[in-house]
XYZ file of C-alpha atoms in Angstrom:
730
model
C -105.119 29.215 -18.190
C -107.923 27.761 -20.294
C -110.069 29.883 -22.586
C -113.677 30.917 -22.253
C -116.647 31.053 -24.621
C -116.173 34.751 -25.447
C -112.531 34.213 -26.373
C -113.438 31.302 -28.642
C -116.042 33.421 -30.443
C -113.673 36.391 -30.705
C -111.200 34.150 -32.516
C -113.756 33.255 -35.179
C -114.143 29.632 -34.072
C -117.446 27.816 -33.707
C -118.322 25.687 -30.662
C -118.025 22.546 -32.812
C -114.596 23.625 -34.008
C -113.423 24.202 -30.459
C -114.742 20.765 -29.531
C -112.466 19.340 -32.243
C -109.543 21.334 -30.853
C -110.063 19.795 -27.437
C -110.140 16.327 -29.008
C -106.854 16.917 -30.835
C -105.161 18.344 -27.752
C -106.737 15.940 -25.262
C -107.463 18.968 -23.084
C -108.613 22.573 -23.179
C -106.365 24.966 -25.054
C -104.624 27.976 -23.619
C -104.987 31.401 -25.256
C -101.834 31.046 -27.353
C -102.930 27.696 -28.722
C -106.390 29.085 -29.415
C -104.845 31.914 -31.411
C -102.766 29.450 -33.420
C -105.775 27.279 -34.216
C -107.765 30.375 -35.118
C -105.073 31.487 -37.555
C -104.643 28.103 -39.206
C -108.325 27.190 -39.326
C -109.659 30.449 -40.700
C -110.887 30.574 -44.261
C -107.903 32.561 -45.521
C -105.344 29.940 -44.461
C -107.234 26.636 -44.469
C -109.484 27.051 -47.541
C -112.004 25.038 -45.553
C -114.967 26.015 -47.742
C -113.206 25.950 -51.116
C -110.607 23.174 -51.052
C -112.894 20.365 -52.242
C -114.008 22.461 -55.219
C -110.559 23.778 -56.136
C -109.465 20.172 -56.693
C -111.587 20.190 -59.869
C -109.284 22.652 -61.607
C -106.701 21.360 -64.121
C -103.269 21.989 -62.650
C -100.881 19.860 -64.730
C -99.480 19.542 -68.224
C -96.060 19.020 -69.781
C -94.737 22.476 -68.818
C -95.965 22.686 -65.204
C -93.114 22.251 -62.734
C -95.088 23.237 -59.639
C -98.825 23.667 -59.375
C -100.961 24.876 -56.448
C -99.767 24.116 -52.946
C -96.536 26.093 -52.864
C -95.809 29.787 -52.486
C -96.210 30.255 -56.247
C -96.702 28.278 -59.450
C -93.779 27.386 -61.720
C -93.780 26.624 -65.458
C -91.017 25.583 -67.850
C -90.428 27.997 -70.768
C -87.388 26.255 -72.263
C -83.631 26.964 -72.163
C -83.620 25.966 -68.452
C -85.771 29.048 -67.735
C -88.835 28.908 -65.528
C -91.556 31.472 -64.888
C -92.782 31.744 -61.296
C -96.034 33.613 -60.692
C -99.040 34.082 -58.454
C -101.902 36.482 -57.689
C -103.306 37.133 -54.210
C -105.884 39.359 -52.545
C -105.377 42.051 -49.942
C -108.964 43.286 -49.930
C -109.897 43.835 -46.320
C -106.640 45.531 -45.261
C -106.847 47.881 -48.269
C -110.355 49.011 -47.372
C -109.347 49.718 -43.776
C -105.996 51.356 -44.546
C -105.664 51.833 -48.346
C -101.997 52.767 -48.644
C -100.501 50.135 -46.344
C -103.062 47.506 -47.316
C -102.172 47.799 -51.001
C -98.442 48.236 -50.342
C -98.150 45.119 -48.187
C -100.221 43.209 -50.729
C -97.484 43.967 -53.263
C -94.755 43.068 -50.779
C -96.399 39.775 -49.902
C -96.823 38.612 -53.482
C -93.223 39.529 -54.274
C -92.012 37.345 -51.394
C -94.154 34.456 -52.646
C -92.220 34.639 -55.913
C -88.648 35.116 -54.744
C -89.151 32.512 -52.016
C -89.240 30.009 -54.892
C -85.807 31.168 -56.090
C -87.046 33.564 -58.768
C -86.044 37.157 -59.387
C -89.265 39.160 -59.773
C -89.476 40.934 -63.143
C -92.999 42.351 -63.200
C -96.038 43.289 -61.127
C -99.682 43.495 -62.199
C -102.872 44.284 -60.324
C -106.652 44.064 -60.498
C -108.338 46.714 -58.362
C -112.074 47.260 -57.966
C -113.782 50.236 -56.337
C -117.314 51.376 -55.628
C -119.189 54.040 -57.542
C -117.190 57.207 -58.206
C -120.152 59.011 -56.613
C -119.590 57.172 -53.315
C -117.958 59.491 -50.776
C -115.241 56.936 -49.923
C -114.152 56.043 -53.446
C -111.762 58.874 -54.197
C -109.721 58.453 -51.015
C -109.683 54.664 -51.344
C -108.566 54.874 -54.971
C -105.866 57.430 -54.197
C -104.532 55.434 -51.257
C -104.475 52.087 -53.048
C -102.794 53.415 -56.191
C -100.227 55.283 -54.084
C -99.568 52.149 -52.037
C -99.059 49.964 -55.113
C -96.767 52.509 -56.728
C -94.956 53.411 -53.526
C -93.966 49.825 -52.766
C -93.271 48.566 -56.290
C -91.345 51.683 -57.303
C -89.219 51.609 -54.166
C -88.330 47.920 -54.374
C -87.416 48.386 -58.045
C -89.880 46.021 -59.773
C -91.906 47.437 -62.695
C -95.697 47.514 -62.394
C -96.495 46.884 -66.048
C -100.284 46.835 -66.152
C -103.555 45.593 -64.773
C -107.131 46.773 -64.560
C -109.164 49.293 -62.557
C -112.946 48.922 -62.399
C -115.834 50.658 -60.657
C -119.225 49.324 -59.584
C -121.674 49.974 -56.758
C -121.166 46.410 -55.538
C -117.717 47.387 -54.170
C -118.888 50.501 -52.272
C -118.142 48.948 -48.888
C -115.695 46.227 -49.920
C -113.035 47.110 -52.451
C -110.846 44.480 -54.101
C -107.069 44.756 -54.332
C -105.488 41.766 -56.092
C -101.724 41.839 -56.732
C -99.822 39.610 -59.151
C -96.074 39.058 -59.407
C -94.029 37.285 -62.073
C -90.437 36.143 -61.701
C -87.733 34.232 -63.566
C -85.731 31.318 -62.197
C -83.504 28.481 -63.329
C -85.828 25.496 -63.567
C -83.195 23.354 -61.865
C -82.906 25.741 -58.891
C -86.455 25.968 -57.570
C -86.845 26.218 -53.786
C -89.698 24.707 -51.804
C -91.196 24.978 -48.335
C -91.105 21.260 -47.409
C -88.957 20.635 -44.337
C -86.453 17.759 -44.443
C -84.154 16.176 -41.889
C -84.000 16.081 -38.084
C -82.367 18.651 -35.819
C -81.950 21.082 -38.682
C -81.673 24.764 -37.808
C -84.844 26.814 -38.141
C -83.733 30.355 -38.929
C -85.588 33.643 -38.743
C -84.386 36.269 -41.276
C -85.455 39.757 -42.296
C -87.169 42.480 -40.285
C -87.954 42.393 -36.598
C -91.375 41.347 -35.328
C -93.818 44.008 -34.182
C -97.443 44.169 -33.156
C -98.749 45.144 -36.595
C -100.949 42.708 -38.459
C -102.007 40.587 -35.486
C -105.153 38.697 -36.518
C -104.787 39.925 -40.102
C -105.612 36.504 -41.538
C -108.564 36.149 -39.202
C -109.844 39.575 -40.270
C -109.606 38.480 -43.903
C -111.955 35.614 -43.053
C -114.735 37.783 -41.643
C -117.234 40.148 -43.185
C -117.155 43.888 -42.526
C -119.592 45.881 -40.440
C -120.007 49.549 -39.546
C -117.084 49.364 -37.119
C -114.557 47.841 -39.513
C -112.299 50.875 -39.557
C -111.495 50.109 -35.927
C -109.486 47.143 -37.237
C -106.595 49.325 -38.452
C -104.168 47.669 -35.961
C -104.632 44.419 -37.921
C -103.218 46.009 -41.088
C -99.550 45.333 -41.678
C -96.980 48.071 -42.269
C -94.583 47.567 -45.168
C -91.000 48.665 -45.785
C -90.033 48.208 -49.455
C -86.407 49.099 -48.857
C -86.042 46.229 -46.385
C -87.886 44.007 -48.872
C -85.227 44.811 -51.466
C -82.479 43.841 -49.027
C -84.292 40.615 -48.138
C -84.795 39.743 -51.800
C -81.109 40.166 -52.617
C -79.937 38.330 -49.493
C -82.206 35.341 -50.184
C -81.207 35.132 -53.849
C -77.536 35.303 -52.869
C -77.927 32.493 -50.336
C -79.778 30.433 -52.935
C -76.667 30.285 -55.096
C -75.234 27.514 -52.912
C -76.808 24.441 -51.310
C -77.482 25.839 -47.843
C -81.277 26.031 -47.921
C -83.353 22.908 -47.298
C -86.641 24.793 -47.253
C -87.851 28.365 -47.187
C -91.208 29.965 -46.421
C -92.451 33.540 -46.432
C -94.016 34.752 -43.190
C -97.246 35.961 -44.773
C -100.756 35.461 -43.431
C -100.555 34.295 -39.794
C -96.825 35.049 -39.791
C -94.556 32.754 -37.815
C -97.479 30.413 -37.105
C -98.334 29.518 -40.679
C -94.754 29.484 -41.976
C -93.492 27.050 -39.330
C -96.542 24.786 -39.513
C -96.604 24.653 -43.322
C -92.941 23.679 -43.463
C -93.308 20.994 -40.811
C -96.591 19.652 -42.191
C -95.278 19.196 -45.726
C -92.223 17.418 -44.382
C -94.172 15.247 -41.907
C -91.919 16.554 -39.163
C -92.206 18.409 -35.888
C -90.802 21.821 -35.106
C -89.669 23.350 -31.819
C -89.152 27.104 -31.379
C -87.627 29.217 -28.614
C -89.675 32.416 -28.755
C -87.197 34.295 -26.563
C -84.920 34.306 -29.607
C -87.432 35.935 -31.989
C -86.133 39.406 -32.935
C -88.717 41.930 -31.686
C -88.894 45.653 -32.338
C -91.306 46.325 -29.460
C -90.854 45.724 -25.756
C -92.489 42.955 -23.767
C -94.038 41.131 -26.684
C -95.900 38.007 -25.650
C -95.703 34.597 -27.337
C -99.239 35.197 -28.609
C -98.175 38.428 -30.296
C -94.991 36.941 -31.732
C -96.737 33.932 -33.246
C -99.646 35.888 -34.758
C -97.889 39.059 -35.839
C -97.950 39.662 -39.585
C -95.055 42.084 -39.612
C -93.668 42.248 -43.109
C -90.366 41.433 -44.819
C -89.664 38.216 -42.861
C -88.722 34.674 -43.894
C -88.281 31.336 -42.190
C -85.469 29.079 -43.389
C -84.387 25.559 -42.626
C -80.670 25.196 -43.264
C -78.465 22.210 -43.811
C -75.880 21.254 -41.202
C -72.959 23.623 -40.640
C -74.356 26.273 -42.992
C -75.413 28.856 -40.428
C -72.112 30.715 -40.226
C -71.778 31.389 -43.946
C -75.480 32.166 -44.296
C -75.303 34.661 -41.438
C -72.460 36.510 -43.173
C -74.763 37.145 -46.128
C -77.601 38.506 -44.019
C -75.206 40.582 -41.902
C -73.885 42.114 -45.131
C -77.428 43.128 -46.080
C -78.064 44.423 -42.531
C -80.859 41.947 -41.785
C -81.627 39.862 -38.728
C -80.452 36.254 -38.856
C -81.304 34.184 -35.777
C -81.592 30.446 -35.193
C -84.880 30.215 -33.294
C -85.507 26.479 -33.336
C -85.007 23.052 -34.861
C -86.855 20.313 -36.692
C -87.899 17.276 -34.645
C -89.421 13.825 -35.033
C -92.362 14.648 -32.725
C -94.837 15.755 -35.441
C -95.778 18.527 -33.011
C -95.431 22.283 -32.766
C -93.702 22.968 -29.472
C -93.189 26.567 -28.346
C -90.975 27.553 -25.434
C -90.781 30.930 -23.687
C -88.962 31.923 -20.516
C -87.862 28.306 -20.082
C -91.465 27.068 -20.113
C -93.408 25.096 -22.682
C -96.225 27.480 -23.676
C -97.779 25.508 -26.544
C -97.809 21.874 -27.613
C -99.990 21.035 -30.635
C -100.025 18.145 -33.123
C -98.999 19.539 -36.529
C -101.634 17.446 -38.285
C -104.374 19.086 -36.220
C -103.355 22.464 -37.599
C -102.885 21.391 -41.200
C -104.183 18.077 -42.578
C -106.991 17.813 -40.019
C -108.203 21.388 -40.330
C -111.982 21.498 -40.916
C -113.276 20.946 -44.437
C -116.825 21.969 -45.216
C -119.149 20.981 -48.011
C -121.247 24.094 -47.793
C -124.847 24.101 -48.903
C -125.331 25.788 -52.236
C -128.038 26.838 -54.649
C -127.298 27.371 -58.323
C -128.622 30.401 -60.132
C -131.734 29.986 -62.248
C -130.578 31.545 -65.471
C -132.786 33.642 -67.673
C -132.160 33.178 -71.354
C -134.488 35.893 -72.609
C -133.415 38.229 -75.394
C -132.798 41.787 -74.278
C -135.412 44.153 -75.673
C -134.596 47.854 -75.772
C -137.502 49.915 -76.972
C -135.792 53.274 -76.821
C -132.709 52.503 -78.940
C -133.665 55.143 -81.451
C -133.403 57.787 -78.737
C -129.604 57.466 -78.761
C -127.306 57.942 -81.731
C -124.398 55.581 -82.437
C -121.880 58.374 -81.916
C -123.489 59.472 -78.651
C -123.500 55.890 -77.331
C -119.831 55.445 -78.226
C -118.750 58.681 -76.547
C -120.728 57.850 -73.436
C -118.919 54.496 -73.110
C -115.484 56.007 -73.783
C -116.045 58.700 -71.146
C -117.332 56.261 -68.494
C -115.221 55.338 -65.420
C -114.642 51.758 -66.606
C -113.615 52.619 -70.167
C -111.817 55.908 -69.726
C -108.077 56.314 -70.142
C -106.289 55.051 -67.009
C -102.870 56.589 -67.705
C -103.352 58.825 -64.658
C -103.137 55.620 -62.622
C -100.435 53.725 -64.483
C -98.214 56.810 -64.764
C -97.813 56.595 -60.987
C -96.139 53.216 -61.425
C -92.571 52.811 -62.636
C -93.187 50.606 -65.647
C -89.671 50.653 -67.080
C -87.307 49.974 -64.175
C -85.011 46.982 -64.950
C -85.125 48.145 -68.615
C -86.861 45.045 -69.970
C -90.430 46.307 -70.325
C -91.299 46.148 -74.025
C -95.008 46.843 -73.795
C -96.616 48.709 -70.903
C -100.194 49.035 -69.771
C -102.780 50.289 -72.212
C -102.836 47.317 -74.573
C -104.170 43.793 -74.321
C -101.147 42.434 -72.431
C -97.929 43.724 -70.970
C -94.712 42.303 -72.440
C -91.438 41.937 -70.519
C -88.251 40.746 -72.208
C -86.198 37.984 -70.660
C -82.954 39.827 -70.083
C -80.289 39.277 -72.736
C -82.475 36.842 -74.645
C -84.627 37.072 -77.767
C -87.801 36.009 -76.023
C -90.322 37.655 -73.752
C -93.119 37.000 -71.285
C -96.635 38.353 -71.891
C -98.855 38.986 -68.852
C -102.534 39.840 -68.610
C -105.066 40.231 -65.773
C -108.824 40.014 -66.382
C -112.185 39.919 -64.599
C -115.843 40.284 -65.524
C -118.096 40.588 -62.488
C -121.269 41.504 -64.417
C -120.991 38.375 -66.556
C -120.267 36.227 -63.486
C -123.226 37.642 -61.573
C -125.620 36.998 -64.453
C -124.311 33.501 -65.218
C -121.383 32.376 -63.041
C -120.402 29.388 -65.160
C -120.396 31.315 -68.432
C -118.623 34.194 -66.679
C -115.937 31.808 -65.416
C -115.352 30.529 -68.944
C -115.341 34.056 -70.346
C -112.566 35.458 -68.177
C -110.297 32.514 -69.021
C -111.084 32.965 -72.725
C -110.526 36.726 -72.577
C -107.173 36.223 -70.870
C -106.266 33.724 -73.595
C -107.214 36.298 -76.277
C -105.273 39.092 -74.582
C -102.079 37.021 -74.567
C -102.522 35.959 -78.174
C -103.161 39.572 -79.213
C -99.540 40.515 -78.464
C -98.143 37.425 -80.190
C -97.753 35.169 -77.152
C -98.529 31.493 -76.826
C -100.743 31.226 -73.690
C -99.140 28.921 -71.108
C -100.840 28.959 -67.716
C -102.905 31.007 -65.287
C -103.163 32.004 -61.664
C -106.494 33.006 -60.141
C -107.829 35.112 -57.298
C -111.417 34.173 -56.487
C -113.245 37.038 -54.733
C -116.678 36.181 -53.322
C -119.045 36.930 -50.451
C -119.718 34.626 -47.505
C -119.456 30.893 -48.249
C -122.028 30.352 -45.543
C -124.671 31.727 -47.930
C -126.050 29.104 -50.297
C -126.385 31.524 -53.231
C -122.792 32.769 -52.860
C -121.509 29.220 -52.635
C -123.501 28.373 -55.742
C -121.868 31.273 -57.596
C -118.451 30.066 -56.469
C -119.031 26.479 -57.600
C -120.438 27.559 -60.960
C -117.504 29.909 -61.586
C -115.070 27.119 -60.724
C -116.844 24.808 -63.164
C -116.631 27.435 -65.905
C -112.937 28.097 -65.282
C -112.288 24.346 -65.266
C -114.039 23.797 -68.583
C -112.211 26.616 -70.353
C -108.798 25.756 -68.922
C -109.128 22.100 -69.903
C -110.208 22.873 -73.455
C -107.515 25.492 -74.032
C -104.754 23.523 -72.218
C -104.336 26.513 -69.934
C -103.690 25.072 -66.439
C -104.131 26.807 -63.084
C -100.774 26.704 -61.271
C -101.418 28.979 -58.285
C -104.007 31.223 -56.751
C -105.990 32.468 -53.820
C -109.566 32.402 -52.536
C -110.961 35.495 -50.842
C -114.322 34.891 -49.162
C -116.344 37.146 -46.869
C -116.142 40.149 -49.192
C -119.263 41.763 -47.854
C -120.453 44.401 -45.418
C -123.522 44.129 -43.222
C -124.421 40.892 -45.031
C -124.377 42.493 -48.505
C -122.044 40.527 -50.777
C -120.027 41.793 -53.712
C -120.695 40.400 -57.179
C -118.697 37.213 -57.780
C -115.367 38.503 -59.049
C -112.880 35.832 -60.044
C -109.702 37.396 -61.433
C -107.474 35.549 -63.903
C -103.782 36.340 -64.320
C -102.297 34.701 -67.415
C -98.760 34.215 -68.703
C -97.630 33.500 -72.254
C -94.329 33.133 -74.101
C -93.068 35.078 -77.120
C -90.087 33.374 -78.750
C -89.333 36.064 -81.331
C -89.107 39.708 -80.250
C -89.664 40.821 -83.841
C -93.160 39.349 -83.741
C -94.707 41.339 -80.917
C -97.950 43.115 -81.771
C -99.955 45.888 -80.113
C -103.245 47.723 -80.629
C -101.805 50.758 -82.485
C -102.852 51.057 -86.122
C -99.818 51.532 -88.351
C -100.444 53.023 -91.805
C -103.070 54.726 -93.945
C -104.739 52.420 -96.422
C -104.339 49.264 -94.365
C -107.400 47.120 -93.790
C -108.990 46.182 -90.454
C -110.792 42.877 -90.339
C -112.720 41.153 -87.591
C -111.970 37.496 -86.881
C -114.970 35.597 -85.543
C -118.682 35.978 -86.163
C -120.669 38.957 -84.944
C -124.169 38.000 -83.819
C -124.872 41.140 -81.828
C -125.247 40.004 -78.203
C -126.167 42.973 -75.984
C -127.003 41.171 -72.721
C -124.791 42.446 -69.844
C -123.006 44.770 -72.273
C -121.236 48.056 -71.614
C -123.635 49.582 -74.138
C -126.606 48.794 -71.893
C -124.837 49.598 -68.641
C -123.322 52.936 -69.616
C -126.171 54.259 -71.764
C -129.292 52.899 -70.078
C -128.086 51.843 -66.598
C -129.202 48.313 -67.468
C -127.497 44.995 -66.786
C -130.194 42.744 -68.192
C -130.088 39.371 -69.830
C -127.479 36.628 -69.958
C -123.848 37.215 -70.899
C -122.690 36.109 -74.357
C -122.204 32.395 -74.907
C -118.673 31.018 -75.003
C -117.848 28.653 -77.857
C -114.505 27.214 -76.786
C -113.873 25.540 -80.130
C -114.179 28.900 -81.877
C -112.026 30.531 -79.189
C -109.275 28.021 -79.818
C -109.476 27.984 -83.622
C -109.714 31.758 -83.940
C -106.920 32.365 -81.452
C -104.477 29.923 -83.013
C -105.189 31.326 -86.481
C -104.503 34.873 -85.270
C -101.306 33.704 -83.566
C -100.121 32.164 -86.838
C -100.778 35.455 -88.651
C -98.691 37.280 -86.087
C -95.817 34.794 -86.367
C -95.849 35.192 -90.152
C -95.644 38.990 -89.823
C -99.006 39.476 -91.581
C -100.889 40.961 -88.614
C -99.556 44.502 -88.095
C -101.750 45.317 -85.091
C -104.176 43.173 -83.100
C -106.837 43.918 -80.507
C -109.314 41.534 -78.937
C -112.962 42.584 -78.795
C -114.361 42.577 -75.275
C -116.277 45.124 -73.169
C -118.002 47.700 -75.362
C -117.965 45.560 -78.492
C -116.399 46.149 -81.878
C -116.849 49.925 -82.109
C -115.197 50.597 -78.754
C -112.282 48.313 -79.686
C -111.895 50.110 -83.033
C -111.895 53.446 -81.196
C -109.204 52.178 -78.812
C -106.996 51.215 -81.757
C -107.529 54.604 -83.345
C -106.877 56.572 -80.135
C -103.751 54.548 -79.441
C -102.099 55.576 -82.723
C -103.783 58.910 -83.434
C -104.776 57.649 -86.888
C -108.375 57.531 -88.042
C -110.595 54.740 -89.351
C -113.206 54.561 -92.078
C -115.667 51.933 -90.827
C -118.016 50.147 -93.186
C -121.687 49.606 -92.529
C -122.569 45.972 -91.778
C -123.813 43.952 -94.733
C -125.944 41.438 -92.832
C -127.030 42.711 -89.409
C -129.699 45.383 -89.762
C -129.452 46.486 -86.120
C -126.390 48.737 -86.006
C -126.425 48.827 -82.194
C -126.152 45.058 -81.976
C -123.461 44.963 -84.646
C -121.233 47.696 -83.268
C -121.760 47.207 -79.517
C -122.532 43.488 -79.222
C -120.046 41.612 -77.019
C -119.898 38.303 -78.878
C -116.828 36.404 -77.722
C -113.875 34.866 -79.550
C -113.284 37.902 -81.783
C -110.188 39.886 -82.754
C -109.525 43.003 -84.807
C -106.502 42.698 -87.101
C -104.726 45.309 -89.205
C -103.002 44.107 -92.392
C -101.846 45.499 -95.696
C -104.135 44.974 -98.685
C -101.388 42.905 -100.312
C -101.808 40.219 -97.651
C -105.551 39.755 -98.017
C -105.201 36.638 -100.207
C -102.763 35.074 -97.742
C -105.196 35.316 -94.871
C -108.056 33.956 -96.955
C -106.127 30.704 -97.452
C -105.169 30.433 -93.785
C -108.636 31.166 -92.433
C -110.338 28.827 -94.852
C -107.947 26.042 -93.838
C -108.758 26.588 -90.142
C -112.500 27.141 -90.685
C -112.258 30.665 -89.265
C -114.805 33.345 -90.132
C -113.665 36.899 -90.924
C -114.913 40.069 -92.581
C -113.333 43.394 -93.527
C -114.765 46.152 -91.332
C -112.600 49.261 -91.758
C -109.700 51.026 -93.442
C -106.997 53.121 -91.761
C -107.016 56.819 -92.707
C -105.466 60.076 -91.536
C -107.199 61.506 -88.447
C -110.926 60.969 -88.768
C -112.922 58.201 -87.084
C -116.145 57.582 -88.973
C -118.834 55.134 -89.919
C -119.764 55.870 -93.499
C -123.092 57.670 -93.646
C -123.630 57.655 -89.840
C -121.114 59.932 -88.115
C -117.628 61.416 -88.311
C -115.354 62.639 -85.503
C -111.689 63.595 -85.249
C -109.524 61.019 -83.486
C -108.139 63.734 -81.197
C -111.715 64.434 -80.035
C -112.116 60.745 -79.179
C -108.958 61.051 -77.088
C -110.297 64.138 -75.314
C -113.535 62.309 -74.567
C -111.603 59.285 -73.286
C -109.644 61.486 -70.861
C -112.616 63.522 -69.697
C -113.854 61.341 -66.859
C -110.660 61.619 -64.846
C -110.473 65.367 -65.339
C -113.995 65.684 -63.946
C -113.402 63.147 -61.147
C -110.158 64.812 -60.106
C -111.931 68.158 -59.816
C -114.227 66.760 -57.108
C -113.186 67.926 -53.636
């Protein structure tokens, strides 16, 4: 039976796209084939609006083993060790069904990592919600956090940090981005490329149900007032089965049985089989009667498009099925040969002894539509921000208002719901600049950070793109890590809108420029378009997940001040840029002006100089200066330790607001003993790095001489206040 116009539209395909489908098939499609094309040609799977621009990003250097194009990126960290990592979005499902949407986002990113042969060692996340005053926010926040914790805690992988942000732009379209990091032997990496003819195609893991059908298609469409009706398209996760699948796969990977392996993620059995065959330039034939189903009378359409979780597709070498099955039987998981590789270069599906689909693989993969969308670039305003009523607010009042705001308040009430210490290798948890996880039984560790800056990106997408890369770089350096590589999750509105596409292209260009200059390649990632409701787009929100290496566990730093009498100095010049600052946003409800400029040469020089100080043991604590400026960062250091700070008045800048709250980039705060002051002078002069002494550690009082004084414990109370008030709301 051929399809009609309404069915084509319901599958998110345009008339021109269906015309192409008919050309590739040489006939009209049936409903099953239409569903398969819909899944593979949607934005989420095909990257049809972003692929040509993503090619600009630097993806290679001497440590990159695998860049974009596989389940996850892989980098070499020496001693035959490799780090495998990726970040992905699960935005739409999490808005519709917060717990399961977030939970299955975690499950999916874990499978991307262990599919490559890595044991996951850490999870991170970047989650964005609407205004706390919005009636949906509290339930969405509660559900998402519970889902992240519920899945990660149950599967036994520590969630070691991330970020939680609030802004009106996410009122009707929250963002849930999950990142996973794993460790593997660099000589035992597994890939999805199929090889060889008549090789067994094996289904392993959970049974297939009707959950998640059209999940990928939903992720490629904007929301409307009826979006909550799409709950059947949200997958249901089972972390305990995920744990079994993880261990079974890693056990099988110890021998040479696996030719290729692919997670059944977005578009399920459809995408996994096609991706394997496409990469190997082979065909694949499946007998759908053999697919393990947990519901009665499932149709081929449902089986191929289901996004039921905790499933993998394997291609095994000859005569390996028997031994492989023993492993999966031991872990109480399904193991069924459902097909074979062929030389036809076609996807052939059989059901009830009939051929129910016959599609050229290339039509689903290499020949999927690619669009050069129209775009308009933002006309940037470079005007200086004028605030006539600065004198109406005191420095202390402005600081306390920022510290008690949703975006800057203490988030322990979130991170305490995550098991951050399971596996016993977490050295540094959330709350600092980066999480740090030890490589088990070795004297080195991995640093991980996740960052975004939607306000900067909205005001100037290119500068914002550069800034989030640079901030991630600084966060890794601040714990003593050498930055190695990044993964990105690019969250935008509809690519069919010229202004949104312009924001996307500009952000890409900014990320490219920063990554190239800092030798900080992009090895994996995800694009999430159509983040909008009723045609209202979110702010451009690219998220950067970075990984760095620490080769000496004795040289790990954090933000906690250490001892009375020590000096705090700022590395990098303070100009006093207030455009798009937290100071304006939290105190005056303003987001005016351009974001601060990014000087990549200064970023690199300052960062490498700070890293050298850490390696020499001179820097006792380090904190990068970002949102809120210097005073907020100083307060965070003080609150973290409970010690106070005596802060000096600026010698050059007359405007205290600009000096203390300006968000000039490329800056760090460093604690050191007075005895080491001469040592740093030599180092900084050699590297042409600017610094100035800004404070001294003292007992329990946080003060700026002559301006205000407050007990550190009162700062902590203020920093915890927002959640106490928010939690009291019914």
